[in-house]
Short mmCIF file of C-alpha atoms in Angstrom, two decimals:
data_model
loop_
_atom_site.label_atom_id
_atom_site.label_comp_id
_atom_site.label_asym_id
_atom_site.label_seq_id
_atom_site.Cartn_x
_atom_site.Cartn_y
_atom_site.Cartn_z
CA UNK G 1 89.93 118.08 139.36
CA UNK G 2 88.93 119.83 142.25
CA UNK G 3 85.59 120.88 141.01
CA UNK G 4 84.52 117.27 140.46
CA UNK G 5 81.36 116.19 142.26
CA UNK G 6 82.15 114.18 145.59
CA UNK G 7 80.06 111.65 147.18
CA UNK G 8 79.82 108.64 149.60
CA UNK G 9 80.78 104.99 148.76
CA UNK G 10 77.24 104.31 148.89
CA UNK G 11 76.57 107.01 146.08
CA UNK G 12 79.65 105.70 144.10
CA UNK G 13 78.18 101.99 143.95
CA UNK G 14 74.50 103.24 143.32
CA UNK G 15 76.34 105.45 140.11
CA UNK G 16 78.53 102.71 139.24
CA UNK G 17 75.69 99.97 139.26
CA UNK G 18 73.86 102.29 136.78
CA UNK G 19 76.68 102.68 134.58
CA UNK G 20 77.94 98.88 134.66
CA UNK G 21 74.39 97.99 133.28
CA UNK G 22 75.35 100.87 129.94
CA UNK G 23 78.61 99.34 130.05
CA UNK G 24 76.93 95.60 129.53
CA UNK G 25 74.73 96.87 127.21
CA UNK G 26 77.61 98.50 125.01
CA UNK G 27 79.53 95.31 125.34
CA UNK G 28 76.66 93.10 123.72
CA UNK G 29 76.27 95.80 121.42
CA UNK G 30 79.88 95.83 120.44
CA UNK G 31 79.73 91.90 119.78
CA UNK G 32 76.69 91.90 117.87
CA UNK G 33 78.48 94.71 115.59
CA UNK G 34 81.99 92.51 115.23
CA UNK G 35 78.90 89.90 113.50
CA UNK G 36 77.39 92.29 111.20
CA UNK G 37 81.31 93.54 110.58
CA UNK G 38 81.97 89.89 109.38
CA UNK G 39 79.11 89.43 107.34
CA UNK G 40 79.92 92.20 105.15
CA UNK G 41 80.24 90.95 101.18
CA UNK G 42 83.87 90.20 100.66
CA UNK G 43 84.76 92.56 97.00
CA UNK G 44 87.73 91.13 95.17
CA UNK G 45 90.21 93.75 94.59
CA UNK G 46 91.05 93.92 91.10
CA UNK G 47 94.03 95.77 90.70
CA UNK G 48 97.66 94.42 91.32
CA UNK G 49 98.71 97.22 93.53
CA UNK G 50 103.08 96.33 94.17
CA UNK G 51 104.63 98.34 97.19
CA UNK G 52 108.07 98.62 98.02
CA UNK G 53 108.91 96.55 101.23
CA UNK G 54 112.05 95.44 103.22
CA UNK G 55 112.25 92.52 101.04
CA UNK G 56 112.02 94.01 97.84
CA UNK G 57 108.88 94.28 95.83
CA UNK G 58 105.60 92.88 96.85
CA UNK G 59 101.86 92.39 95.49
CA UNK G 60 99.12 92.79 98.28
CA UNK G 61 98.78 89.03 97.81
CA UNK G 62 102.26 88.82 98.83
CA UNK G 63 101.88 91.05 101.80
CA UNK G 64 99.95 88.50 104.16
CA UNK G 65 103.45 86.51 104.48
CA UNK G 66 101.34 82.81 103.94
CA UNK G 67 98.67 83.39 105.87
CA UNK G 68 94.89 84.19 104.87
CA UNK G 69 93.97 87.08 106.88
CA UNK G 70 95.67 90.88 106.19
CA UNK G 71 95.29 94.15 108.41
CA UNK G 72 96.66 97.40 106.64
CA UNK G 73 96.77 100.51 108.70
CA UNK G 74 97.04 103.42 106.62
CA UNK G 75 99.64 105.36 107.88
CA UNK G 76 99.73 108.97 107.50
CA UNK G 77 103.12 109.98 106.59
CA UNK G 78 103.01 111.67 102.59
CA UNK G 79 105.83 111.56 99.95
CA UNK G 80 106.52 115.61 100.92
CA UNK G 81 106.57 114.66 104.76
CA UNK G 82 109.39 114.86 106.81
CA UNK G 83 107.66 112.57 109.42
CA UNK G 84 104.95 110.68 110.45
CA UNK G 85 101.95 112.15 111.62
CA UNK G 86 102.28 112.54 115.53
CA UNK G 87 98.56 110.77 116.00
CA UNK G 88 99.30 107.72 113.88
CA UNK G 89 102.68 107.99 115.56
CA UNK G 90 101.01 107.64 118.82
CA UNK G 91 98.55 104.89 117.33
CA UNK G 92 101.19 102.95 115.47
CA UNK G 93 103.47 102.32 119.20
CA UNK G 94 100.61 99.95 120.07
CA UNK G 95 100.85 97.81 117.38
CA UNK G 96 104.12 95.52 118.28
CA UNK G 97 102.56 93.80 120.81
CA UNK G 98 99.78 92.29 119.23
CA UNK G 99 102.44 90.82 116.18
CA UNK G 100 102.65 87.46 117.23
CA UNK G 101 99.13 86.66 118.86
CA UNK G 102 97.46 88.22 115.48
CA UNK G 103 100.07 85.55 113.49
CA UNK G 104 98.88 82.33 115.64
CA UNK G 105 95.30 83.25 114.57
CA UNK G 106 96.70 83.38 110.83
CA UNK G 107 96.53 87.57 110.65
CA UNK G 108 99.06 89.55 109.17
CA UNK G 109 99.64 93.66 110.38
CA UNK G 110 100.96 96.16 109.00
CA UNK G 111 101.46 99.17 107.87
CA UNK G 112 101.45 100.96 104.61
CA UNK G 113 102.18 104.79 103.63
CA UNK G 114 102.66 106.93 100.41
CA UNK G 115 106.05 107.64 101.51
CA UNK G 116 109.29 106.42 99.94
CA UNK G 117 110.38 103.05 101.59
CA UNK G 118 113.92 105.01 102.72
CA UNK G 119 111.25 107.23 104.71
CA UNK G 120 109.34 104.46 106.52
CA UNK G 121 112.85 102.68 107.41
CA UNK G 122 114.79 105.87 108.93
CA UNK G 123 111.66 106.89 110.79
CA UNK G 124 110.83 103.06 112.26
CA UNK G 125 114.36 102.94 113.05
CA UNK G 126 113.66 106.37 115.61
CA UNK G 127 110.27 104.78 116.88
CA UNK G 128 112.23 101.06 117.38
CA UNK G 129 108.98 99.62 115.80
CA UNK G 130 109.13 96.07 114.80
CA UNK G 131 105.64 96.09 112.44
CA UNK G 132 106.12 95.52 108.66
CA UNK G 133 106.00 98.57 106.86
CA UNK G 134 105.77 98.97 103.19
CA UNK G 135 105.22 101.48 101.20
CA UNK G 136 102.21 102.41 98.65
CA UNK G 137 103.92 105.08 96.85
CA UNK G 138 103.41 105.46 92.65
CA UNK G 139 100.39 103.41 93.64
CA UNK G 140 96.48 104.40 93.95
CA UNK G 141 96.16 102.28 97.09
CA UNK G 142 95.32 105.35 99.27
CA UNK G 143 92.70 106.33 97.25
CA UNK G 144 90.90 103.06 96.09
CA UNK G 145 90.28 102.24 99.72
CA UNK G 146 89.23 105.42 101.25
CA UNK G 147 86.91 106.25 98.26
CA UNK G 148 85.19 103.90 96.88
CA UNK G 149 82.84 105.30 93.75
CA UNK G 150 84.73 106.53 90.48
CA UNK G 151 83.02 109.99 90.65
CA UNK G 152 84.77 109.94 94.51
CA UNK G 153 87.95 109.39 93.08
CA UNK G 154 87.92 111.82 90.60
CA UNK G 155 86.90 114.23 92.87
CA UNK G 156 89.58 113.33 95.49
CA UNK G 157 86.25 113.32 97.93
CA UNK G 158 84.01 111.37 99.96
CA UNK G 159 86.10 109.97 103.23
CA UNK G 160 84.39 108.36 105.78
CA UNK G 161 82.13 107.24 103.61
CA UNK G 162 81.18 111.01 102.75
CA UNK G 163 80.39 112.13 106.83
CA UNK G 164 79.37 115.30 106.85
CA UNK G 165 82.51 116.04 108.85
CA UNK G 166 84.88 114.96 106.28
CA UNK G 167 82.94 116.57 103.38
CA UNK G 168 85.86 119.24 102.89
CA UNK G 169 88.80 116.52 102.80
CA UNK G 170 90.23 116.38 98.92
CA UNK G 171 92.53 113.35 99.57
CA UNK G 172 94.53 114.30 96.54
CA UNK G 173 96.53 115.97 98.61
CA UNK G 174 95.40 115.37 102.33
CA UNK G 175 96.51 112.20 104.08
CA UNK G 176 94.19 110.48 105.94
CA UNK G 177 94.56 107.47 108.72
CA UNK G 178 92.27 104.13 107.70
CA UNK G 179 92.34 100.57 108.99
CA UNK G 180 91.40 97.87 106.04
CA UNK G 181 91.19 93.98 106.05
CA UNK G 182 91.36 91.64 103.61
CA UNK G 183 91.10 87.64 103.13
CA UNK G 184 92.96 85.83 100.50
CA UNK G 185 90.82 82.96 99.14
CA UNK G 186 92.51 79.47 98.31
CA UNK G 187 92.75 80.37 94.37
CA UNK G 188 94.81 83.71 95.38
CA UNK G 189 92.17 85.97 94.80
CA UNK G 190 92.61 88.95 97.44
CA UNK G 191 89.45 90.46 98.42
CA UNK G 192 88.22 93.49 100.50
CA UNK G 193 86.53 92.71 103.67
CA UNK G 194 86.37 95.96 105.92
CA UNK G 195 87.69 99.38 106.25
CA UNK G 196 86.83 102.11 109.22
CA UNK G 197 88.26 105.64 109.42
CA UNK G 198 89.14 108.63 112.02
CA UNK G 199 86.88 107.64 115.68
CA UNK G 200 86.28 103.93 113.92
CA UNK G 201 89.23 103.18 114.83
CA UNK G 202 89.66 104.49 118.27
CA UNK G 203 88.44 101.22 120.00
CA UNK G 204 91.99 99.65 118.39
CA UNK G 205 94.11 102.29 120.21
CA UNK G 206 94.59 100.93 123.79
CA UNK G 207 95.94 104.33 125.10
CA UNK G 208 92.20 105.80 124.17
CA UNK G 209 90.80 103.25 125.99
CA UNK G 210 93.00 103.30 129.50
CA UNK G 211 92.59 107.33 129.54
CA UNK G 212 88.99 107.01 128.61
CA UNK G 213 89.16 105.13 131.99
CA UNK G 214 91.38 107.92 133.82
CA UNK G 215 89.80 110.43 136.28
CA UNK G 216 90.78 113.53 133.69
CA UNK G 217 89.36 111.62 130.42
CA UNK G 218 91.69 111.83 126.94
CA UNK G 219 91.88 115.96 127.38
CA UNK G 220 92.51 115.75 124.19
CA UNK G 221 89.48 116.99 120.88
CA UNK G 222 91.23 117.65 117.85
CA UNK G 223 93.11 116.70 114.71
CA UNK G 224 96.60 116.50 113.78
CA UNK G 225 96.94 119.54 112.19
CA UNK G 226 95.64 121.41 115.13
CA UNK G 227 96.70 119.47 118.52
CA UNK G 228 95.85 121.09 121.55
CA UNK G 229 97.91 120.72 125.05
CA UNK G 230 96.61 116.89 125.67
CA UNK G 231 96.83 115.74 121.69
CA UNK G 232 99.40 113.02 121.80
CA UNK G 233 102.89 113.87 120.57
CA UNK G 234 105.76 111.76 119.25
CA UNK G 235 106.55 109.77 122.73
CA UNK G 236 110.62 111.09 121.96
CA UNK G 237 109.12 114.82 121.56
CA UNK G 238 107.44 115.13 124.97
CA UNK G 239 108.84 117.66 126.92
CA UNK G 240 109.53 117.75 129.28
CA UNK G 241 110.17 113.97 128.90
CA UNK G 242 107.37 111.49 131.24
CA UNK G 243 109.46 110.51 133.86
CA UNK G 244 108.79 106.62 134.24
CA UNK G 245 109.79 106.13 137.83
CA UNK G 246 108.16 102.83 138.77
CA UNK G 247 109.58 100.95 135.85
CA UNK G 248 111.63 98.32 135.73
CA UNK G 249 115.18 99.07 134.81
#
C-alpha cells in the first residue's frame, strides 16, 4: 500500500472526475444490457425435472412457490462432496437478504445442487442460511442448463457458452457455479429466460462489488480449486477468525 501513487486533493478530483464520467458510462451501459437481457426469446423447458426439497418432492413448476418469476443458483456442492464449494459458499451468504424484497416483486431464489437433500440440510444448518435449497440429484438439470446443444451434452463440454477459457471443463464430472431464470406462463408452461456463468455473475455478489471499491482491490484471481491467500474461504474457516469489533452485540 505504500507504493501507491500519492497526490493532492486537487489531483484526486481531476482523477475522480475522469473516472465518474467511465463510471456513468458503464452504468448506462449496464441498463441498456438488463434490456437486451429481457428481450431474450423465452424457450419452454420440456422436461419435468423433480428435485428433492424440504417439503418433499417438487417439479420446477412447483419450485417458484405461486409466483411467476424463478432464480436458480447452481450451487456447486457434487454427490461425492463433503461440502460446498468455499466460492459459492462465500456467494451463497449474500443471498438471505434479498428473500423477501425479490418475493414482493413476485421472484422466487434459490438454490439447487447435485447433492443429496441430507447434504444441502446439514451443511445450511452450519452456514444458518435461510434460502430454499433443493436438490437436482438423479436429474440432468446441471447439464441441460449449462450446455445447451445435444453434441455439448454428450460431450460433457461447452460451458460458458464454449469460452475459450472453459474449453477444458467436461461437466460430467466437474461442477460448475451458474445463475438461471425462468417465467412460468399462465397455462403452467415453465420456460427458460436467462442463464450467466463464472465473472457473469460477479455483479450479483455484493462482497465483489464493496472490495472492488476497497483501496487493496479483491486480492483475490483464481478458482476454487486453486485459491490463493485473498480467495474467499468458508466465513467459519477463517483463521484466524475476522474480529468484528464495531458490531453490534
Amino acid at each position: 500500500m505504500s507504493n501507491h501513487q500519492v497526490g493532492t486533493r486537487e489531483e484526486w478530483l481531476a482523477a475522480r472526475r475522469a473516472l465518474l464520467a467511465r463510471e456513468k458510462e458503464l452504468t448506462r451501459r449496464s441498463d441498456e444490457l438488463a434490456r437486451e437481457r429481457r428481450a431474450l426469446p423465452w424457450v419452454p423447458v420440456e422436461t419435468e425435472y423433480v428435485f428433492a426439497t424440504d417439503a418433499g418432492p417438487r417439479t420446477l413448476a412447483e419450485l417458484f412457490d405461486g409466483r411467476s418469476q424463478l432464480l436458480v443458483y447452481h450451487l456447486m456442492f457434487g454427490p461425492d462432496d463433503e461440502a460446498a464449494c468455499p466460492g459459492c459458499t462465500y456467494y451463497s451468504d449474500h443471498l438471505d437478504g434479498s428473500l423477501e424484497h425479490l418475493a414482493a416483486h413476485d421472484v422466487t431464489l434459490l438454490a439447487a445442487s447435485r447433492a443429496p437433500l441430507s447434504k444441502l440440510q446439514a451443511y445450511r444448518r452450519r452456514m444458518g442460511w435461510r434460502f430454499p435449497w433443493v436438490s437436482s440429484h438423479g436429474t440432468a438439470f446441471n447439464l441441460d442448463f449449462t450446455l445447451f446443444t445435444e453434441a455439448e451434452r454428450r460431450a460433457g463440454r461447452g460451458y460458458n457458452f464454449g469460452t475459450p477459457g472453459a474449453l477444458g471443463i467436461d461437466l460430467n464430472d466437474t461442477e460448475v457455479m451458474a445463475f438461471s431464470a425462468f417465467a412460468l406462463g399462465e397455462d403452467g408452461t415453465v420456460f427458460h429466460t436467462y442463464s450467466a456463468y463464472d465473472r457473469g455473475t460477479d455483479v450479483l455478489n455484493p462482497a465483489w462489488q464493496l472490495l472492488d471499491r476497497a483501496p487493496l482491490g479483491r486480492d483475490a484471481t483464481a478458482t476454487c480449486d486453486g485459491p490463493p491467500a485473498g480467495w474467499p474461504r468458508r466465513r467459519d474457516e477463517y483463521d484466524p477468525a475476522p474480529e468484528l469489533s464495531l458490531a453490534a452485540g
